[in-house]
Each structure stands twice: as structure tokens, then as C-alpha cells.
Tab-separated table of C-alpha atoms in Angstrom:
chain	number	residue	atom	x	y	z
A	1102	MET	CA	5.958	13.578	-8.915
A	1103	LEU	CA	9.702	14.618	-8.869
A	1104	GLU	CA	8.832	18.318	-9.712
A	1105	ARG	CA	6.754	18.379	-6.444
A	1106	LEU	CA	9.903	17.509	-4.116
A	1107	LEU	CA	10.329	20.379	-1.627
A	1108	PRO	CA	14.106	20.907	-0.528
A	1109	GLY	CA	13.325	21.728	2.993
A	1110	PRO	CA	10.871	19.198	3.946
A	1111	LEU	CA	12.846	16.614	2.060
A	1112	GLN	CA	15.746	17.242	4.230
A	1113	ALA	CA	13.516	17.056	7.297
A	1114	ALA	CA	12.115	13.722	6.100
A	1115	TYR	CA	15.671	12.459	5.598
A	1116	GLU	CA	16.501	13.186	8.989
A	1117	ARG	CA	13.515	12.065	10.663
A	1118	ASP	CA	13.685	8.953	12.597
A	1119	LEU	CA	11.126	6.256	11.543
A	1120	PRO	CA	10.891	2.507	12.524
A	1121	GLU	CA	12.663	0.024	10.233
A	1122	PRO	CA	11.887	-1.473	7.841
A	1123	VAL	CA	9.436	0.765	6.096
A	1124	HIS	CA	6.412	-0.793	3.994
A	1125	VAL	CA	5.098	1.429	1.211
A	1126	PRO	CA	1.576	0.469	0.307
A	1127	ASN	CA	0.884	1.128	-3.171
A	1128	LEU	CA	-3.013	1.836	-4.005
A	1129	LEU	CA	-3.068	2.136	-7.766
A	1130	SER	CA	-5.617	2.906	-10.401
A	1131	PHE	CA	-4.862	2.876	-14.158
A	1132	SER	CA	-5.280	5.060	-17.329
A	1133	ASN	CA	-3.199	2.535	-19.240
A	1134	ARG	CA	-1.989	-0.509	-17.372
A	1135	ALA	CA	0.622	-1.476	-20.118
A	1136	TRP	CA	2.546	1.742	-19.343
A	1137	TYR	CA	2.545	0.907	-15.685
A	1138	ARG	CA	3.931	-2.715	-16.397
A	1139	ARG	CA	6.886	-1.148	-18.303
A	1140	TYR	CA	7.560	1.015	-15.214
A	1141	GLY	CA	7.303	-1.908	-12.844
A	1142	ALA	CA	9.890	-3.743	-15.219
A	1143	ALA	CA	12.153	-0.734	-15.186
A	1144	VAL	CA	11.911	0.187	-11.354
A	1145	TYR	CA	12.561	-3.155	-9.893
A	1146	PRO	CA	16.161	-3.248	-10.307
A	1147	LEU	CA	16.623	0.147	-8.816
A	1148	ILE	CA	14.161	-1.039	-5.758
A	1149	ARG	CA	16.598	-4.020	-5.449
A	1150	ALA	CA	19.635	-1.690	-5.504
A	1151	VAL	CA	18.478	0.215	-2.469
A	1152	GLY	CA	17.805	-3.124	-0.687
A	1153	GLY	CA	13.937	-3.158	-1.310
A	1154	SER	CA	11.646	-5.924	-2.140
A	1155	ALA	CA	8.076	-6.386	-3.580
A	1156	ARG	CA	6.208	-8.136	-0.899
A	1157	TRP	CA	3.005	-8.610	-2.635
A	1158	PHE	CA	0.980	-7.110	-5.511
A	1159	GLY	CA	-2.618	-8.122	-6.468
A	1160	ARG	CA	-5.470	-6.840	-8.521
A	1161	HIS	CA	-8.898	-5.827	-7.139
A	1162	GLU	CA	-11.308	-8.658	-7.309
A	1163	ARG	CA	-14.403	-7.154	-5.319
A	1164	THR	CA	-15.342	-4.593	-2.693
A	1165	TYR	CA	-17.533	-5.678	0.044
A	1166	HIS	CA	-17.843	-2.689	2.055
A	1167	GLY	CA	-17.184	0.971	1.491
A	1168	GLU	CA	-15.572	2.375	-1.752
A	1169	ARG	CA	-13.075	0.438	-3.878
A	1170	GLN	CA	-9.737	1.488	-2.795
A	1171	CYS	CA	-7.755	0.702	-6.062
A	1172	GLU	CA	-7.410	-1.515	-9.173
A	1173	GLU	CA	-3.978	-2.860	-7.885
A	1174	PHE	CA	-2.877	-3.160	-4.321
A	1175	GLY	CA	0.722	-3.582	-3.642
A	1176	LEU	CA	3.284	-3.751	-0.566
A	1177	VAL	CA	6.903	-2.781	-1.205
A	1178	GLU	CA	9.405	-3.033	1.576
A	1179	TYR	CA	12.475	-0.723	2.077
A	1180	PRO	CA	15.215	-1.026	4.829
A	1181	SER	CA	14.503	2.605	5.761
A	1182	HIS	CA	12.419	5.535	4.424
A	1183	ARG	CA	15.942	7.032	3.648
A	1184	ARG	CA	16.705	4.279	1.223
A	1185	PHE	CA	13.132	5.187	-0.498
A	1186	LEU	CA	14.101	8.765	-0.584
A	1187	LEU	CA	17.627	7.982	-2.115
A	1188	MET	CA	15.842	5.919	-4.715
A	1189	ILE	CA	13.412	8.654	-5.950
A	1190	GLY	CA	16.427	11.153	-6.094
A	1191	ASN	CA	18.051	8.873	-8.573
A	1192	PRO	CA	18.358	10.579	-12.165
A	1193	TYR	CA	17.464	6.921	-13.541
A	1194	TYR	CA	14.361	7.196	-11.574
A	1195	ALA	CA	13.378	10.606	-13.084
A	1196	LEU	CA	13.417	9.081	-16.577
A	1197	ILE	CA	11.404	5.865	-15.602
A	1198	ASN	CA	8.878	7.804	-13.545
A	1199	ARG	CA	7.493	9.365	-16.909
A	1200	LEU	CA	6.293	5.688	-17.796
A	1201	ARG	CA	4.451	5.591	-14.470
A	1202	GLU	CA	2.938	8.822	-14.885
A	1203	ARG	CA	1.597	7.849	-18.219
A	1204	GLY	CA	-0.060	4.647	-16.784
A	1205	VAL	CA	-1.396	5.703	-13.471
A	1206	SER	CA	-4.736	7.740	-13.067
A	1207	HIS	CA	-4.840	7.549	-9.053
A	1208	PHE	CA	-2.148	6.862	-6.608
A	1209	GLU	CA	-2.149	6.687	-2.801
A	1210	ALA	CA	1.102	5.816	-0.782
A	1211	GLY	CA	2.808	6.679	2.661
A	1212	PHE	CA	5.483	5.231	4.787
A	1213	THR	CA	4.025	2.574	7.178
A	1214	THR	CA	5.403	0.165	9.909
A	1215	PRO	CA	4.252	-3.651	9.709
A	1216	VAL	CA	2.846	-4.882	13.127
A	1217	THR	CA	2.368	-8.353	11.833
A	1218	ASP	CA	4.575	-9.494	8.893
A	1219	GLU	CA	4.693	-12.957	7.459
A	1220	PRO	CA	5.703	-13.955	3.971
A	1221	LEU	CA	2.735	-13.063	1.626
A	1222	GLY	CA	4.036	-14.619	-1.628
A	1223	ARG	CA	2.200	-17.989	-1.149
A	1224	HIS	CA	-0.955	-16.429	-0.488
A	1225	GLU	CA	-3.159	-15.746	-3.634
A	1226	TYR	CA	-6.304	-13.867	-2.331
A	1227	LEU	CA	-5.880	-11.214	0.539
A	1228	LEU	CA	-9.270	-10.062	2.148
A	1229	THR	CA	-8.257	-6.819	3.039
A	1230	VAL	CA	-9.453	-4.058	5.721
A	1231	HIS	CA	-8.467	-0.634	5.060
A	1232	PHE	CA	-9.637	1.169	8.271
A	1233	GLU	CA	-9.846	4.469	10.235
A	1234	PRO	CA	-9.674	3.664	14.173
A	1235	PRO	CA	-11.988	5.403	16.376
A	1236	THR	CA	-8.892	7.506	17.797
A	1237	GLY	CA	-7.845	8.272	14.487
A	1238	ARG	CA	-4.246	7.138	15.365
A	1239	VAL	CA	-3.541	3.391	14.625
A	1240	ASP	CA	-2.006	1.455	17.355
A	1241	GLU	CA	-1.536	-2.385	17.719
A	1242	ALA	CA	-4.764	-2.566	19.895
A	1243	ASP	CA	-6.736	-1.574	16.669
A	1244	PHE	CA	-5.203	-4.465	15.065
A	1245	ASP	CA	-6.269	-6.928	17.657
A	1246	ALA	CA	-9.789	-5.187	17.577
A	1247	VAL	CA	-10.089	-5.799	13.703
A	1248	ARG	CA	-8.530	-9.374	13.871
A	1249	GLU	CA	-10.926	-10.736	16.410
A	1250	PRO	CA	-14.261	-10.569	14.431
A	1251	VAL	CA	-12.726	-11.372	10.985
A	1252	GLU	CA	-10.955	-14.564	12.399
A	1253	ALA	CA	-14.128	-15.540	14.149
A	1254	ALA	CA	-15.844	-15.487	10.753
A	1255	GLY	CA	-12.982	-17.769	9.157
A	1256	GLY	CA	-10.286	-15.250	7.919
A	1257	ALA	CA	-6.614	-15.999	8.559
A	1258	TYR	CA	-4.692	-12.869	9.904
A	1259	VAL	CA	-1.314	-12.707	7.967
A	1260	TYR	CA	-0.290	-8.971	7.639
A	1261	GLY	CA	-0.965	-5.746	9.206
A	1262	THR	CA	0.477	-2.183	8.891
A	1263	ARG	CA	-0.004	1.393	10.166
A	1264	LEU	CA	0.811	4.709	8.728
A	1265	THR	CA	3.730	6.421	10.301
A	1266	SER	CA	4.354	9.344	7.952
A	1267	ASP	CA	2.746	10.804	4.728
A	1268	PHE	CA	4.990	11.828	1.925
A	1269	ASP	CA	4.955	15.132	3.346
A	1270	PHE	CA	8.217	16.125	1.361
A	1271	LEU	CA	6.092	16.513	-1.794
A	1272	GLY	CA	3.946	19.662	-2.777
A	1273	GLU	CA	0.024	19.429	-3.481
A	1274	PRO	CA	-0.801	16.963	-6.224
A	1275	THR	CA	-1.035	18.528	-9.689
A	1276	GLY	CA	-1.326	15.412	-11.754
A	1277	GLN	CA	-3.352	12.550	-11.723
A	1278	ALA	CA	-0.474	10.203	-11.006
A	1279	ASP	CA	0.815	12.250	-8.091
A	1280	PRO	CA	0.865	10.460	-4.939
A	1281	ARG	CA	-1.807	11.211	-2.388
A	1282	PRO	CA	-1.931	10.426	1.191
A	1283	LEU	CA	-3.575	7.080	2.160
A	1284	SER	CA	-7.370	7.201	2.690
A	1285	TYR	CA	-7.163	4.836	5.446
A	1286	PRO	CA	-4.089	4.639	7.981
A	1287	GLY	CA	-4.492	1.059	8.966
A	1288	ILE	CA	-4.537	-1.955	6.679
A	1289	ALA	CA	-5.054	-5.567	7.840
A	1290	CYS	CA	-4.735	-8.545	5.485
A	1291	PHE	CA	-6.551	-12.048	5.872
A	1292	ALA	CA	-5.668	-15.134	3.653
A	1293	GLU	CA	-8.337	-16.594	1.886
A	1294	PRO	CA	-8.101	-19.674	-0.384
A	1295	SER	CA	-10.655	-18.555	-2.997
A	1296	PRO	CA	-13.246	-15.742	-3.647
A	1297	THR	CA	-15.939	-18.321	-2.403
A	1298	ALA	CA	-14.142	-18.614	0.775
A	1299	ALA	CA	-13.975	-14.916	1.072
A	1300	ASP	CA	-17.618	-14.360	0.536
A	1301	ALA	CA	-18.276	-16.966	3.227
A	1302	THR	CA	-15.912	-14.967	5.673
A	1303	VAL	CA	-17.820	-11.596	4.878
A	1304	ASP	CA	-21.312	-13.332	5.212
A	1305	ALA	CA	-20.339	-14.551	8.640
A	1306	LEU	CA	-18.658	-11.208	9.484
A	1307	GLY	CA	-21.592	-9.103	9.051
A	1308	ASP	CA	-21.142	-5.662	10.072
A	1309	ALA	CA	-19.113	-6.469	13.169
A	1310	LEU	CA	-16.105	-4.236	11.980
A	1311	GLY	CA	-18.537	-1.242	12.201
A	1312	ASP	CA	-18.572	-1.751	15.788
A	1313	VAL	CA	-14.659	-1.526	16.464
A	1314	VAL	CA	-13.589	1.118	13.877
A	1315	GLU	CA	-14.683	4.567	12.778
A	1316	ASP	CA	-14.672	3.779	9.226
A	1317	TYR	CA	-13.456	1.083	6.780
A	1318	ALA	CA	-13.419	-0.579	3.256
A	1319	LEU	CA	-13.205	-4.008	2.791
A	1320	CYS	CA	-11.673	-5.510	-0.426
A	1321	LEU	CA	-10.552	-8.780	-1.923
A	1322	TYR	CA	-7.266	-8.784	-4.162
A	1323	ARG	CA	-5.689	-11.566	-6.271
A	1324	ARG	CA	-1.940	-11.862	-6.439
A	1325	ASP	CA	-0.488	-10.464	-9.393
A	1326	GLY	CA	3.142	-9.811	-10.531
A	1327	ILE	CA	4.627	-6.204	-10.122
């Protein structure tokens, strides 16, 4: 990843004003999960050093609609996108990034802005809607449109975030672990107490989401550690 940093776009990204804090969704699939666990343990102090925190990480349990988005879904918060850029420019990060590259087979990420943000750590299961709105650009009204049918079906809305910037300071991906843009610019999460409860919500929901978004994937994740 670090070899793909483009000096000009990196400077432009640093000078860009984005809403704060930023949340970086991590949509991960693995070639070797053990190597990624080593990376997770090594990168956590660096995340904390720039003021960041891991908000929630969970493993994929099932996909109800669309394609599976990842094997592990994570949310990491940084005080600003500039803090994230400082982190990945740290020489220590260059060393530990090799662990991530050995463990990851597919990775999507981007800078997003939360529109609903409550503590997620107590939720074991998140029924998650990855969505593309009809206009292509996500705003708060799109989250209301997604929230209404899922809550009517029994889901408890706890989190939403929208894409504000891709990692456009990187060149084209050359390796399987290189970050790629998020497939869907909107993410809405609903707490579920169990997979059985999530199944019931999805059964009651039917295809109501298809009436309010252009495209979506509906996945269930179970809480895990970073």
C-alpha cells in the first residue's frame, strides 16, 4: 500500500477539509487470518497514538441480500483524516503493514462521516445495510429512508455513516491487500440480539429496501476483537 502513495494527491488530501471525526470502515477478507491478527495487535498502539479507536469489529455470519461484502467488518475512528494520514506515513507503520499484506486477500475502505453514532461495543450482532442511494450521493434523508422499513420490521437502528472521500491519494491497486473503494457509499447498522432475531427482522422486511435504495447488500456480523 505505501508504495502506492502519490505525493501530490497525498498533499491535496492532507489539505482537504473533511468533517471530523472520520470513521474508516474496514471491509476485510483474508488469505491468512493469523497474520492479520498479528497486524491488528501491532497497529493498535499506533491507532491510539494518533487519537484513534476501534469502534467495532465483527465477523460475517450471513448474507441475506446481495453479495457478501467481507469476512470481517470493522469501524475505526480517527480525530481527523489528517491523523490517519500521519499514521500511515509513520516508518513503524511501513514495517507492520507487511503483516497486513500477508494476511489480507481483499480490502475496502474510505473516509466516512457518521450521521448516527452511539456506542457500539455492547452490541454483539449488527444487521448491516450497505447501500447505494437513488441519487448516488448519500445524505441524511437516505438513512431515514433505510431506517424506516428496517425498524418497522423489528431492527434497532444504532449507527450510520456515509462516504465523504475515497483514498484518492493512492495509485491503482496492484496487490490483493491494497485498499479499494467502498462498494457502497452508505452503511446503516441495526442491533440484533441473536441470529434468530435477525432472521425474523429480515423475514418481516421482505424487499422493502429495494423500494428506497438503488442497490444494497444486507449482512449480519457478530462482534469480534481487533
